[in-house]
């Protein structure tokens, strides 16, 4: 396993996420999914874990981990996870810092952090085209459990599990 650059640091924020929120707001002007009011309000009230990834003095990226109620932007839904389940719902590294194993180490550290806090089931969702993200999570030990296809017909959400099995809601897959 390659060593992590000693300039890299990882901090876990739960009660006070202010070390990250202004950064999310600023970069959210370009990367619009980063700063979504509904998501951040729930992250605060439900005690989500935000992982700040810094390099030198600067924030290079983050991981957001949902527990209990979690707004999943990709599905436009709130999913309530059972106790002992955590869900990584957003991982990001600024383009200039990519390809240096930062997210890999942050994921590994996040898994240890969550396991120490008795989370036994840790989930994430990744789009099939996202080769870099698939690599990071696979090499961190994640195993694929299913594929979910999401679309809307006349505004109604439709979920297909493994390409063919219709699901009434995303909760029945993840919750
Ligand atoms: C996905 C992401 C977090 C990865 O961060 P990172 O710190 O650059 O990741 P790492 O350096 O730890 O590893 C990335 C791996 O993907 C590879 N990779 C990067 N871009 C790639 C691409 N376009 N095609 C194939 N592989 C790619 C790297 O070579 C590396 O593989 P290796 O371990 O075999 O060397 C980052 O690219 C990102 O923020 N992307 C935009 C947001 C996003 O997609 N988030 C994930 C949502 S699920």
PDB file of N, CA, C and O in Angstrom, residues 59-128:
ATOM      1  N   UNK A  59      -8.196  22.740   2.508  1.00  0.00           N
ATOM      2  CA  UNK A  59      -9.156  21.644   2.343  1.00  0.00           C
ATOM      3  C   UNK A  59      -9.079  21.157   0.901  1.00  0.00           C
ATOM      4  O   UNK A  59      -9.152  21.960  -0.038  1.00  0.00           O
ATOM      5  N   UNK A  60      -8.904  19.849   0.744  1.00  0.00           N
ATOM      6  CA  UNK A  60      -8.773  19.271  -0.600  1.00  0.00           C
ATOM      7  C   UNK A  60     -10.029  18.494  -0.997  1.00  0.00           C
ATOM      8  O   UNK A  60     -10.253  18.231  -2.181  1.00  0.00           O
ATOM      9  N   UNK A  61     -10.834  18.134   0.001  1.00  0.00           N
ATOM     10  CA  UNK A  61     -12.039  17.357  -0.317  1.00  0.00           C
ATOM     11  C   UNK A  61     -12.746  16.918   0.942  1.00  0.00           C
ATOM     12  O   UNK A  61     -12.433  17.361   2.042  1.00  0.00           O
ATOM     13  N   UNK A  62     -13.676  16.023   0.773  1.00  0.00           N
ATOM     14  CA  UNK A  62     -14.501  15.601   1.930  1.00  0.00           C
ATOM     15  C   UNK A  62     -15.187  14.282   1.615  1.00  0.00           C
ATOM     16  O   UNK A  62     -15.277  13.853   0.460  1.00  0.00           O
ATOM     17  N   UNK A  63     -15.701  13.700   2.708  1.00  0.00           N
ATOM     18  CA  UNK A  63     -16.637  12.569   2.598  1.00  0.00           C
ATOM     19  C   UNK A  63     -17.814  12.909   3.503  1.00  0.00           C
ATOM     20  O   UNK A  63     -17.613  13.420   4.610  1.00  0.00           O
ATOM     21  N   UNK A  64     -19.028  12.636   3.039  1.00  0.00           N
ATOM     22  CA  UNK A  64     -20.205  12.816   3.907  1.00  0.00           C
ATOM     23  C   UNK A  64     -20.780  11.431   4.209  1.00  0.00           C
ATOM     24  O   UNK A  64     -21.019  10.649   3.283  1.00  0.00           O
ATOM     25  N   UNK A  65     -20.992  11.186   5.498  1.00  0.00           N
ATOM     26  CA  UNK A  65     -21.525   9.881   5.913  1.00  0.00           C
ATOM     27  C   UNK A  65     -22.862  10.084   6.602  1.00  0.00           C
ATOM     28  O   UNK A  65     -22.949  10.791   7.609  1.00  0.00           O
ATOM     29  N   UNK A  66     -23.882   9.445   6.079  1.00  0.00           N
ATOM     30  CA  UNK A  66     -25.223   9.548   6.658  1.00  0.00           C
ATOM     31  C   UNK A  66     -25.478   8.438   7.654  1.00  0.00           C
ATOM     32  O   UNK A  66     -25.072   7.284   7.436  1.00  0.00           O
ATOM     33  N   UNK A  67     -26.149   8.808   8.755  1.00  0.00           N
ATOM     34  CA  UNK A  67     -26.686   7.814   9.693  1.00  0.00           C
ATOM     35  C   UNK A  67     -28.108   8.276   9.995  1.00  0.00           C
ATOM     36  O   UNK A  67     -28.415   9.451   9.813  1.00  0.00           O
ATOM     37  N   UNK A  68     -28.956   7.377  10.402  1.00  0.00           N
ATOM     38  CA  UNK A  68     -30.373   7.720  10.644  1.00  0.00           C
ATOM     39  C   UNK A  68     -30.971   8.292   9.357  1.00  0.00           C
ATOM     40  O   UNK A  68     -30.773   7.737   8.289  1.00  0.00           O
ATOM     41  N   UNK A  69     -31.650   9.433   9.440  1.00  0.00           N
ATOM     42  CA  UNK A  69     -32.266  10.015   8.242  1.00  0.00           C
ATOM     43  C   UNK A  69     -31.224  10.683   7.360  1.00  0.00           C
ATOM     44  O   UNK A  69     -30.405  11.471   7.841  1.00  0.00           O
ATOM     45  N   UNK A  70     -31.263  10.377   6.074  1.00  0.00           N
ATOM     46  CA  UNK A  70     -30.256  10.917   5.147  1.00  0.00           C
ATOM     47  C   UNK A  70     -30.941  11.299   3.845  1.00  0.00           C
ATOM     48  O   UNK A  70     -31.646  10.473   3.241  1.00  0.00           O
ATOM     49  N   UNK A  71     -30.723  12.541   3.432  1.00  0.00           N
ATOM     50  CA  UNK A  71     -31.276  12.955   2.137  1.00  0.00           C
ATOM     51  C   UNK A  71     -30.302  12.527   1.041  1.00  0.00           C
ATOM     52  O   UNK A  71     -29.137  12.916   1.054  1.00  0.00           O
ATOM     53  N   UNK A  72     -30.794  11.732   0.100  1.00  0.00           N
ATOM     54  CA  UNK A  72     -29.931  11.274  -0.996  1.00  0.00           C
ATOM     55  C   UNK A  72     -30.314  12.041  -2.254  1.00  0.00           C
ATOM     56  O   UNK A  72     -31.356  11.807  -2.865  1.00  0.00           O
ATOM     57  N   UNK A  73     -29.446  12.964  -2.578  1.00  0.00           N
ATOM     58  CA  UNK A  73     -29.726  13.906  -3.658  1.00  0.00           C
ATOM     59  C   UNK A  73     -29.979  13.186  -4.997  1.00  0.00           C
ATOM     60  O   UNK A  73     -30.886  13.545  -5.746  1.00  0.00           O
ATOM     61  N   UNK A  74     -29.173  12.155  -5.285  1.00  0.00           N
ATOM     62  CA  UNK A  74     -29.309  11.449  -6.566  1.00  0.00           C
ATOM     63  C   UNK A  74     -30.715  10.885  -6.763  1.00  0.00           C
ATOM     64  O   UNK A  74     -31.185  10.738  -7.884  1.00  0.00           O
ATOM     65  N   UNK A  75     -31.358  10.513  -5.650  1.00  0.00           N
ATOM     66  CA  UNK A  75     -32.693   9.929  -5.742  1.00  0.00           C
ATOM     67  C   UNK A  75     -33.781  10.919  -5.302  1.00  0.00           C
ATOM     68  O   UNK A  75     -34.971  10.579  -5.340  1.00  0.00           O
ATOM     69  N   UNK A  76     -33.377  12.095  -4.841  1.00  0.00           N
ATOM     70  CA  UNK A  76     -34.341  13.083  -4.348  1.00  0.00           C
ATOM     71  C   UNK A  76     -35.192  12.532  -3.213  1.00  0.00           C
ATOM     72  O   UNK A  76     -36.387  12.815  -3.120  1.00  0.00           O
ATOM     73  N   UNK A  77     -34.592  11.751  -2.320  1.00  0.00           N
ATOM     74  CA  UNK A  77     -35.332  11.032  -1.288  1.00  0.00           C
ATOM     75  C   UNK A  77     -34.600  11.077   0.050  1.00  0.00           C
ATOM     76  O   UNK A  77     -33.371  11.108   0.080  1.00  0.00           O
ATOM     77  N   UNK A  78     -35.407  11.006   1.139  1.00  0.00           N
ATOM     78  CA  UNK A  78     -34.795  10.780   2.457  1.00  0.00           C
ATOM     79  C   UNK A  78     -34.906   9.292   2.759  1.00  0.00           C
ATOM     80  O   UNK A  78     -35.983   8.706   2.625  1.00  0.00           O
ATOM     81  N   UNK A  79     -33.811   8.685   3.119  1.00  0.00           N
ATOM     82  CA  UNK A  79     -33.821   7.276   3.527  1.00  0.00           C
ATOM     83  C   UNK A  79     -33.432   7.230   5.000  1.00  0.00           C
ATOM     84  O   UNK A  79     -32.496   7.915   5.415  1.00  0.00           O
ATOM     85  N   UNK A  80     -34.182   6.440   5.788  1.00  0.00           N
ATOM     86  CA  UNK A  80     -33.831   6.291   7.202  1.00  0.00           C
ATOM     87  C   UNK A  80     -33.125   4.953   7.386  1.00  0.00           C
ATOM     88  O   UNK A  80     -33.703   3.893   7.128  1.00  0.00           O
ATOM     89  N   UNK A  81     -31.877   5.032   7.814  1.00  0.00           N
ATOM     90  CA  UNK A  81     -31.085   3.815   7.977  1.00  0.00           C
ATOM     91  C   UNK A  81     -31.265   3.252   9.378  1.00  0.00           C
ATOM     92  O   UNK A  81     -31.411   4.013  10.341  1.00  0.00           O
ATOM     93  N   UNK A  82     -31.243   1.915   9.491  1.00  0.00           N
ATOM     94  CA  UNK A  82     -31.362   1.321  10.830  1.00  0.00           C
ATOM     95  C   UNK A  82     -30.096   1.605  11.645  1.00  0.00           C
ATOM     96  O   UNK A  82     -29.069   1.974  11.081  1.00  0.00           O
ATOM     97  N   UNK A  83     -30.178   1.406  12.982  1.00  0.00           N
ATOM     98  CA  UNK A  83     -28.987   1.595  13.811  1.00  0.00           C
ATOM     99  C   UNK A  83     -27.865   0.688  13.303  1.00  0.00           C
ATOM    100  O   UNK A  83     -28.139  -0.380  12.733  1.00  0.00           O
ATOM    101  N   UNK A  84     -26.658   1.086  13.478  1.00  0.00           N
ATOM    102  CA  UNK A  84     -25.468   0.310  13.084  1.00  0.00           C
ATOM    103  C   UNK A  84     -25.242   0.301  11.573  1.00  0.00           C
ATOM    104  O   UNK A  84     -24.408  -0.441  11.074  1.00  0.00           O
ATOM    105  N   UNK A  85     -26.039   1.085  10.813  1.00  0.00           N
ATOM    106  CA  UNK A  85     -25.791   1.213   9.371  1.00  0.00           C
ATOM    107  C   UNK A  85     -25.388   2.653   9.068  1.00  0.00           C
ATOM    108  O   UNK A  85     -26.004   3.597   9.563  1.00  0.00           O
ATOM    109  N   UNK A  86     -24.341   2.803   8.286  1.00  0.00           N
ATOM    110  CA  UNK A  86     -23.904   4.140   7.846  1.00  0.00           C
ATOM    111  C   UNK A  86     -23.821   4.129   6.329  1.00  0.00           C
ATOM    112  O   UNK A  86     -23.583   3.081   5.713  1.00  0.00           O
ATOM    113  N   UNK A  87     -24.029   5.296   5.736  1.00  0.00           N
ATOM    114  CA  UNK A  87     -24.101   5.375   4.276  1.00  0.00           C
ATOM    115  C   UNK A  87     -23.228   6.534   3.771  1.00  0.00           C
ATOM    116  O   UNK A  87     -23.474   7.691   4.121  1.00  0.00           O
ATOM    117  N   UNK A  88     -22.223   6.207   3.004  1.00  0.00           N
ATOM    118  CA  UNK A  88     -21.360   7.253   2.430  1.00  0.00           C
ATOM    119  C   UNK A  88     -22.087   7.810   1.215  1.00  0.00           C
ATOM    120  O   UNK A  88     -22.282   7.100   0.230  1.00  0.00           O
ATOM    121  N   UNK A  89     -22.537   9.076   1.325  1.00  0.00           N
ATOM    122  CA  UNK A  89     -23.375   9.593   0.238  1.00  0.00           C
ATOM    123  C   UNK A  89     -22.707  10.645  -0.620  1.00  0.00           C
ATOM    124  O   UNK A  89     -23.286  11.072  -1.622  1.00  0.00           O
ATOM    125  N   UNK A  90     -21.523  11.071  -0.277  1.00  0.00           N
ATOM    126  CA  UNK A  90     -20.834  12.045  -1.134  1.00  0.00           C
ATOM    127  C   UNK A  90     -19.337  12.000  -0.818  1.00  0.00           C
ATOM    128  O   UNK A  90     -18.945  12.106   0.353  1.00  0.00           O
ATOM    129  N   UNK A  91     -18.546  11.831  -1.846  1.00  0.00           N
ATOM    130  CA  UNK A  91     -17.080  11.816  -1.702  1.00  0.00           C
ATOM    131  C   UNK A  91     -16.531  12.744  -2.767  1.00  0.00           C
ATOM    132  O   UNK A  91     -16.944  12.663  -3.932  1.00  0.00           O
ATOM    133  N   UNK A  92     -15.610  13.603  -2.399  1.00  0.00           N
ATOM    134  CA  UNK A  92     -15.110  14.561  -3.392  1.00  0.00           C
ATOM    135  C   UNK A  92     -13.679  14.978  -3.070  1.00  0.00           C
ATOM    136  O   UNK A  92     -13.333  15.231  -1.920  1.00  0.00           O
ATOM    137  N   UNK A  93     -12.875  15.067  -4.133  1.00  0.00           N
ATOM    138  CA  UNK A  93     -11.515  15.612  -4.039  1.00  0.00           C
ATOM    139  C   UNK A  93     -11.404  16.682  -5.133  1.00  0.00           C
ATOM    140  O   UNK A  93     -11.786  16.429  -6.287  1.00  0.00           O
ATOM    141  N   UNK A  94     -10.913  17.847  -4.794  1.00  0.00           N
ATOM    142  CA  UNK A  94     -10.743  18.900  -5.816  1.00  0.00           C
ATOM    143  C   UNK A  94      -9.841  18.387  -6.943  1.00  0.00           C
ATOM    144  O   UNK A  94      -8.857  17.667  -6.665  1.00  0.00           O
ATOM    145  N   UNK A  95     -10.143  18.765  -8.200  1.00  0.00           N
ATOM    146  CA  UNK A  95      -9.385  18.228  -9.337  1.00  0.00           C
ATOM    147  C   UNK A  95      -7.866  18.299  -9.169  1.00  0.00           C
ATOM    148  O   UNK A  95      -7.160  17.337  -9.498  1.00  0.00           O
ATOM    149  N   UNK A  96      -7.332  19.382  -8.613  1.00  0.00           N
ATOM    150  CA  UNK A  96      -5.872  19.523  -8.485  1.00  0.00           C
ATOM    151  C   UNK A  96      -5.241  18.499  -7.552  1.00  0.00           C
ATOM    152  O   UNK A  96      -4.024  18.299  -7.578  1.00  0.00           O
ATOM    153  N   UNK A  97      -6.031  17.903  -6.688  1.00  0.00           N
ATOM    154  CA  UNK A  97      -5.485  16.981  -5.682  1.00  0.00           C
ATOM    155  C   UNK A  97      -5.767  15.514  -6.016  1.00  0.00           C
ATOM    156  O   UNK A  97      -5.422  14.635  -5.243  1.00  0.00           O
ATOM    157  N   UNK A  98      -6.423  15.272  -7.133  1.00  0.00           N
ATOM    158  CA  UNK A  98      -6.821  13.886  -7.452  1.00  0.00           C
ATOM    159  C   UNK A  98      -5.618  13.017  -7.849  1.00  0.00           C
ATOM    160  O   UNK A  98      -4.592  13.553  -8.278  1.00  0.00           O
ATOM    161  N   UNK A  99      -5.796  11.708  -7.734  1.00  0.00           N
ATOM    162  CA  UNK A  99      -4.770  10.761  -8.170  1.00  0.00           C
ATOM    163  C   UNK A  99      -3.625  10.602  -7.184  1.00  0.00           C
ATOM    164  O   UNK A  99      -2.586  10.042  -7.513  1.00  0.00           O
ATOM    165  N   UNK A 100      -3.803  11.068  -5.936  1.00  0.00           N
ATOM    166  CA  UNK A 100      -2.750  10.948  -4.911  1.00  0.00           C
ATOM    167  C   UNK A 100      -3.183  10.061  -3.744  1.00  0.00           C
ATOM    168  O   UNK A 100      -2.632  10.168  -2.652  1.00  0.00           O
ATOM    169  N   UNK A 101      -4.177   9.254  -3.981  1.00  0.00           N
ATOM    170  CA  UNK A 101      -4.685   8.336  -2.951  1.00  0.00           C
ATOM    171  C   UNK A 101      -5.377   9.041  -1.788  1.00  0.00           C
ATOM    172  O   UNK A 101      -5.629   8.416  -0.760  1.00  0.00           O
ATOM    173  N   UNK A 102      -5.668  10.315  -1.923  1.00  0.00           N
ATOM    174  CA  UNK A 102      -6.290  11.026  -0.793  1.00  0.00           C
ATOM    175  C   UNK A 102      -7.637  10.415  -0.424  1.00  0.00           C
ATOM    176  O   UNK A 102      -7.920  10.182   0.746  1.00  0.00           O
ATOM    177  N   UNK A 103      -8.458  10.161  -1.442  1.00  0.00           N
ATOM    178  CA  UNK A 103      -9.791   9.650  -1.103  1.00  0.00           C
ATOM    179  C   UNK A 103      -9.701   8.223  -0.584  1.00  0.00           C
ATOM    180  O   UNK A 103     -10.429   7.835   0.321  1.00  0.00           O
ATOM    181  N   UNK A 104      -8.763   7.452  -1.120  1.00  0.00           N
ATOM    182  CA  UNK A 104      -8.590   6.075  -0.647  1.00  0.00           C
ATOM    183  C   UNK A 104      -8.281   6.075   0.855  1.00  0.00           C
ATOM    184  O   UNK A 104      -8.930   5.378   1.639  1.00  0.00           O
ATOM    185  N   UNK A 105      -7.310   6.882   1.260  1.00  0.00           N
ATOM    186  CA  UNK A 105      -6.957   6.919   2.679  1.00  0.00           C
ATOM    187  C   UNK A 105      -8.094   7.471   3.516  1.00  0.00           C
ATOM    188  O   UNK A 105      -8.339   7.010   4.632  1.00  0.00           O
ATOM    189  N   UNK A 106      -8.792   8.454   2.990  1.00  0.00           N
ATOM    190  CA  UNK A 106      -9.907   9.017   3.748  1.00  0.00           C
ATOM    191  C   UNK A 106     -11.001   7.953   3.933  1.00  0.00           C
ATOM    192  O   UNK A 106     -11.594   7.848   5.011  1.00  0.00           O
ATOM    193  N   UNK A 107     -11.246   7.160   2.906  1.00  0.00           N
ATOM    194  CA  UNK A 107     -12.266   6.101   3.032  1.00  0.00           C
ATOM    195  C   UNK A 107     -11.820   5.064   4.068  1.00  0.00           C
ATOM    196  O   UNK A 107     -12.594   4.679   4.956  1.00  0.00           O
ATOM    197  N   UNK A 108     -10.550   4.652   3.982  1.00  0.00           N
ATOM    198  CA  UNK A 108     -10.040   3.662   4.946  1.00  0.00           C
ATOM    199  C   UNK A 108     -10.162   4.185   6.381  1.00  0.00           C
ATOM    200  O   UNK A 108     -10.619   3.483   7.284  1.00  0.00           O
ATOM    201  N   UNK A 109      -9.752   5.434   6.591  1.00  0.00           N
ATOM    202  CA  UNK A 109      -9.828   6.031   7.942  1.00  0.00           C
ATOM    203  C   UNK A 109     -11.286   6.155   8.390  1.00  0.00           C
ATOM    204  O   UNK A 109     -11.610   5.957   9.554  1.00  0.00           O
ATOM    205  N   UNK A 110     -12.152   6.490   7.450  1.00  0.00           N
ATOM    206  CA  UNK A 110     -13.577   6.640   7.786  1.00  0.00           C
ATOM    207  C   UNK A 110     -14.162   5.283   8.201  1.00  0.00           C
ATOM    208  O   UNK A 110     -14.941   5.199   9.157  1.00  0.00           O
ATOM    209  N   UNK A 111     -13.772   4.229   7.508  1.00  0.00           N
ATOM    210  CA  UNK A 111     -14.270   2.894   7.865  1.00  0.00           C
ATOM    211  C   UNK A 111     -13.835   2.538   9.289  1.00  0.00           C
ATOM    212  O   UNK A 111     -14.629   2.044  10.087  1.00  0.00           O
ATOM    213  N   UNK A 112     -12.565   2.819   9.628  1.00  0.00           N
ATOM    214  CA  UNK A 112     -12.088   2.518  10.998  1.00  0.00           C
ATOM    215  C   UNK A 112     -12.870   3.340  12.015  1.00  0.00           C
ATOM    216  O   UNK A 112     -13.294   2.813  13.046  1.00  0.00           O
ATOM    217  N   UNK A 113     -13.046   4.617  11.705  1.00  0.00           N
ATOM    218  CA  UNK A 113     -13.782   5.510  12.611  1.00  0.00           C
ATOM    219  C   UNK A 113     -15.189   4.964  12.875  1.00  0.00           C
ATOM    220  O   UNK A 113     -15.649   4.911  14.010  1.00  0.00           O
ATOM    221  N   UNK A 114     -15.856   4.539  11.812  1.00  0.00           N
ATOM    222  CA  UNK A 114     -17.229   4.058  11.950  1.00  0.00           C
ATOM    223  C   UNK A 114     -17.273   2.714  12.682  1.00  0.00           C
ATOM    224  O   UNK A 114     -18.155   2.479  13.517  1.00  0.00           O
ATOM    225  N   UNK A 115     -16.316   1.851  12.378  1.00  0.00           N
ATOM    226  CA  UNK A 115     -16.307   0.538  13.050  1.00  0.00           C
ATOM    227  C   UNK A 115     -16.073   0.710  14.546  1.00  0.00           C
ATOM    228  O   UNK A 115     -16.700   0.042  15.355  1.00  0.00           O
ATOM    229  N   UNK A 116     -15.165   1.639  14.913  1.00  0.00           N
ATOM    230  CA  UNK A 116     -14.927   1.916  16.347  1.00  0.00           C
ATOM    231  C   UNK A 116     -16.206   2.384  17.027  1.00  0.00           C
ATOM    232  O   UNK A 116     -16.354   2.225  18.229  1.00  0.00           O
ATOM    233  N   UNK A 117     -17.083   3.016  16.273  1.00  0.00           N
ATOM    234  CA  UNK A 117     -18.346   3.509  16.831  1.00  0.00           C
ATOM    235  C   UNK A 117     -19.487   2.524  16.609  1.00  0.00           C
ATOM    236  O   UNK A 117     -20.652   2.875  16.654  1.00  0.00           O
ATOM    237  N   UNK A 118     -19.113   1.298  16.332  1.00  0.00           N
ATOM    238  CA  UNK A 118     -20.075   0.191  16.277  1.00  0.00           C
ATOM    239  C   UNK A 118     -20.989   0.177  15.052  1.00  0.00           C
ATOM    240  O   UNK A 118     -22.042  -0.444  15.092  1.00  0.00           O
ATOM    241  N   UNK A 119     -20.610   0.855  13.990  1.00  0.00           N
ATOM    242  CA  UNK A 119     -21.371   0.723  12.742  1.00  0.00           C
ATOM    243  C   UNK A 119     -20.900  -0.562  12.060  1.00  0.00           C
ATOM    244  O   UNK A 119     -19.723  -0.721  11.760  1.00  0.00           O
ATOM    245  N   UNK A 120     -21.850  -1.477  11.829  1.00  0.00           N
ATOM    246  CA  UNK A 120     -21.474  -2.800  11.335  1.00  0.00           C
ATOM    247  C   UNK A 120     -21.700  -2.932   9.834  1.00  0.00           C
ATOM    248  O   UNK A 120     -21.143  -3.804   9.182  1.00  0.00           O
ATOM    249  N   UNK A 121     -22.590  -2.079   9.296  1.00  0.00           N
ATOM    250  CA  UNK A 121     -22.908  -2.174   7.867  1.00  0.00           C
ATOM    251  C   UNK A 121     -22.654  -0.796   7.269  1.00  0.00           C
ATOM    252  O   UNK A 121     -23.285   0.188   7.661  1.00  0.00           O
ATOM    253  N   UNK A 122     -21.729  -0.732   6.351  1.00  0.00           N
ATOM    254  CA  UNK A 122     -21.379   0.558   5.754  1.00  0.00           C
ATOM    255  C   UNK A 122     -21.603   0.467   4.247  1.00  0.00           C
ATOM    256  O   UNK A 122     -21.036  -0.397   3.568  1.00  0.00           O
ATOM    257  N   UNK A 123     -22.485   1.324   3.770  1.00  0.00           N
ATOM    258  CA  UNK A 123     -22.917   1.267   2.365  1.00  0.00           C
ATOM    259  C   UNK A 123     -22.458   2.524   1.626  1.00  0.00           C
ATOM    260  O   UNK A 123     -22.169   3.559   2.235  1.00  0.00           O
ATOM    261  N   UNK A 124     -22.420   2.422   0.308  1.00  0.00           N
ATOM    262  CA  UNK A 124     -22.243   3.627  -0.500  1.00  0.00           C
ATOM    263  C   UNK A 124     -22.945   3.351  -1.836  1.00  0.00           C
ATOM    264  O   UNK A 124     -23.315   2.208  -2.112  1.00  0.00           O
ATOM    265  N   UNK A 125     -23.182   4.375  -2.619  1.00  0.00           N
ATOM    266  CA  UNK A 125     -23.702   4.122  -3.967  1.00  0.00           C
ATOM    267  C   UNK A 125     -22.839   4.891  -4.964  1.00  0.00           C
ATOM    268  O   UNK A 125     -22.440   6.033  -4.723  1.00  0.00           O
ATOM    269  N   UNK A 126     -22.540   4.223  -6.078  1.00  0.00           N
ATOM    270  CA  UNK A 126     -21.619   4.787  -7.075  1.00  0.00           C
ATOM    271  C   UNK A 126     -22.216   4.539  -8.448  1.00  0.00           C
ATOM    272  O   UNK A 126     -22.664   3.423  -8.758  1.00  0.00           O
ATOM    273  N   UNK A 127     -22.174   5.569  -9.274  1.00  0.00           N
ATOM    274  CA  UNK A 127     -22.689   5.374 -10.631  1.00  0.00           C
ATOM    275  C   UNK A 127     -21.705   4.510 -11.431  1.00  0.00           C
ATOM    276  O   UNK A 127     -20.484   4.621 -11.257  1.00  0.00           O
ATOM    277  N   UNK A 128     -22.268   3.674 -12.303  1.00  0.00           N
ATOM    278  CA  UNK A 128     -21.470   2.677 -13.021  1.00  0.00           C
ATOM    279  C   UNK A 128     -20.343   3.260 -13.870  1.00  0.00           C
ATOM    280  O   UNK A 128     -19.321   2.605 -14.093  1.00  0.00           O
TER     281      UNK A 128
END
